[in-house]
PDB file of C-alpha atoms in Angstrom:
ATOM      1  CA  MET A   1      -1.457  10.323 -14.189  1.00 57.00           C
ATOM      2  CA  LEU A   2      -2.714   7.149 -14.871  1.00 65.00           C
ATOM      3  CA  PHE A   3      -4.797   6.403 -11.856  1.00 70.00           C
ATOM      4  CA  PRO A   4      -8.216   7.578 -12.746  1.00 79.00           C
ATOM      5  CA  ILE A   5      -7.697   6.103 -16.190  1.00 85.00           C
ATOM      6  CA  GLN A   6      -6.509   2.885 -15.087  1.00 84.00           C
ATOM      7  CA  ASN A   7      -8.954   2.867 -12.086  1.00 83.00           C
ATOM      8  CA  THR A   8     -11.926   3.656 -14.558  1.00 88.00           C
ATOM      9  CA  LEU A   9     -10.846   0.554 -16.965  1.00 91.00           C
ATOM     10  CA  THR A  10     -10.583  -1.826 -14.382  1.00 91.00           C
ATOM     11  CA  ARG A  11     -13.347  -1.098 -12.209  1.00 92.00           C
ATOM     12  CA  ASP A  12     -15.393  -4.575 -13.488  1.00 95.00           C
ATOM     13  CA  ILE A  13     -12.316  -6.544 -12.470  1.00 94.00           C
ATOM     14  CA  GLN A  14     -11.945  -4.835  -9.136  1.00 93.00           C
ATOM     15  CA  ASP A  15     -15.477  -5.281  -8.587  1.00 95.00           C
ATOM     16  CA  ALA A  16     -15.424  -9.092  -9.227  1.00 96.00           C
ATOM     17  CA  ALA A  17     -12.264  -9.519  -7.269  1.00 94.00           C
ATOM     18  CA  SER A  18     -13.858  -7.806  -4.406  1.00 93.00           C
ATOM     19  CA  LYS A  19     -16.926  -9.956  -4.415  1.00 96.00           C
ATOM     20  CA  GLN A  20     -14.559 -13.001  -4.228  1.00 95.00           C
ATOM     21  CA  ASN A  21     -12.503 -11.469  -1.619  1.00 93.00           C
ATOM     22  CA  ASN A  22      -9.435 -11.763  -4.121  1.00 92.00           C
ATOM     23  CA  PRO A  23      -6.850  -9.159  -3.355  1.00 88.00           C
ATOM     24  CA  GLN A  24      -4.863 -10.372  -6.420  1.00 89.00           C
ATOM     25  CA  TYR A  25      -6.858  -8.172  -8.804  1.00 88.00           C
ATOM     26  CA  LEU A  26      -7.598  -5.132  -6.469  1.00 86.00           C
ATOM     27  CA  SER A  27      -6.013  -1.941  -6.903  1.00 79.00           C
ATOM     28  CA  LEU A  28      -3.746  -1.945  -3.659  1.00 73.00           C
ATOM     29  CA  TRP A  29      -1.908   1.331  -3.750  1.00 72.00           C
ATOM     30  CA  ALA A  30       1.417   2.043  -2.319  1.00 68.00           C
ATOM     31  CA  GLY A  31       1.812   5.340  -2.223  1.00 71.00           C
ATOM     32  CA  GLN A  32       4.646   7.913  -3.055  1.00 72.00           C
ATOM     33  CA  GLY A  33       7.222   6.747  -0.740  1.00 73.00           C
ATOM     34  CA  VAL A  34       7.218   3.033  -2.131  1.00 71.00           C
ATOM     35  CA  GLY A  35      10.110   3.539  -3.704  1.00 72.00           C
ATOM     36  CA  SER A  36      12.447   4.512  -0.825  1.00 73.00           C
ATOM     37  CA  LEU A  37      11.703   0.868   0.572  1.00 75.00           C
ATOM     38  CA  ASP A  38      14.428  -1.353   0.727  1.00 73.00           C
ATOM     39  CA  GLU A  39      13.883  -5.123  -0.924  1.00 75.00           C
ATOM     40  CA  ASP A  40      14.713  -6.713   2.054  1.00 83.00           C
ATOM     41  CA  GLN A  41      12.573  -5.039   4.672  1.00 82.00           C
ATOM     42  CA  SER A  42       9.883  -7.007   6.013  1.00 85.00           C
ATOM     43  CA  ALA A  43       5.930  -5.236   6.720  1.00 83.00           C
ATOM     44  CA  SER A  44       7.128  -6.081  10.259  1.00 90.00           C
ATOM     45  CA  ASP A  45      10.518  -4.323   9.939  1.00 88.00           C
ATOM     46  CA  ILE A  46       8.559  -1.206   8.289  1.00 85.00           C
ATOM     47  CA  MET A  47       6.102  -1.092  11.140  1.00 88.00           C
ATOM     48  CA  LYS A  48       8.895  -1.169  13.803  1.00 92.00           C
ATOM     49  CA  GLU A  49      10.941   1.569  12.022  1.00 88.00           C
ATOM     50  CA  ILE A  50       7.935   3.941  12.281  1.00 88.00           C
ATOM     51  CA  ILE A  51       6.836   3.189  15.670  1.00 92.00           C
ATOM     52  CA  ASN A  52      10.597   3.729  16.742  1.00 92.00           C
ATOM     53  CA  ASP A  53      10.347   6.906  14.835  1.00 90.00           C
ATOM     54  CA  ILE A  54       6.729   8.069  16.496  1.00 91.00           C
ATOM     55  CA  GLN A  55       8.156   7.223  19.825  1.00 91.00           C
ATOM     56  CA  GLN A  56      11.491   8.943  19.608  1.00 89.00           C
ATOM     57  CA  ASP A  57       9.445  12.178  18.142  1.00 85.00           C
ATOM     58  CA  PHE A  58       7.788  12.161  21.271  1.00 83.00           C
ATOM     59  CA  LEU A  59      10.555  11.774  23.526  1.00 77.00           C
ATOM     60  CA  GLN A  60      12.002  14.810  21.794  1.00 71.00           C
TER      61      GLN A  60
END
């Protein structure tokens, strides 16, 4: 599990990036499901799919 080590070692970089409002050097974690994403999916496509799934769950 690299997260705790990586996070500790890059803390100074992340703090500086945060102060500069520069997300390029921040740790922006994607989660466990990132491997199941299709390369051609936009963020908008993913959100539409999530909303559609939620709406279908409520209708059933």
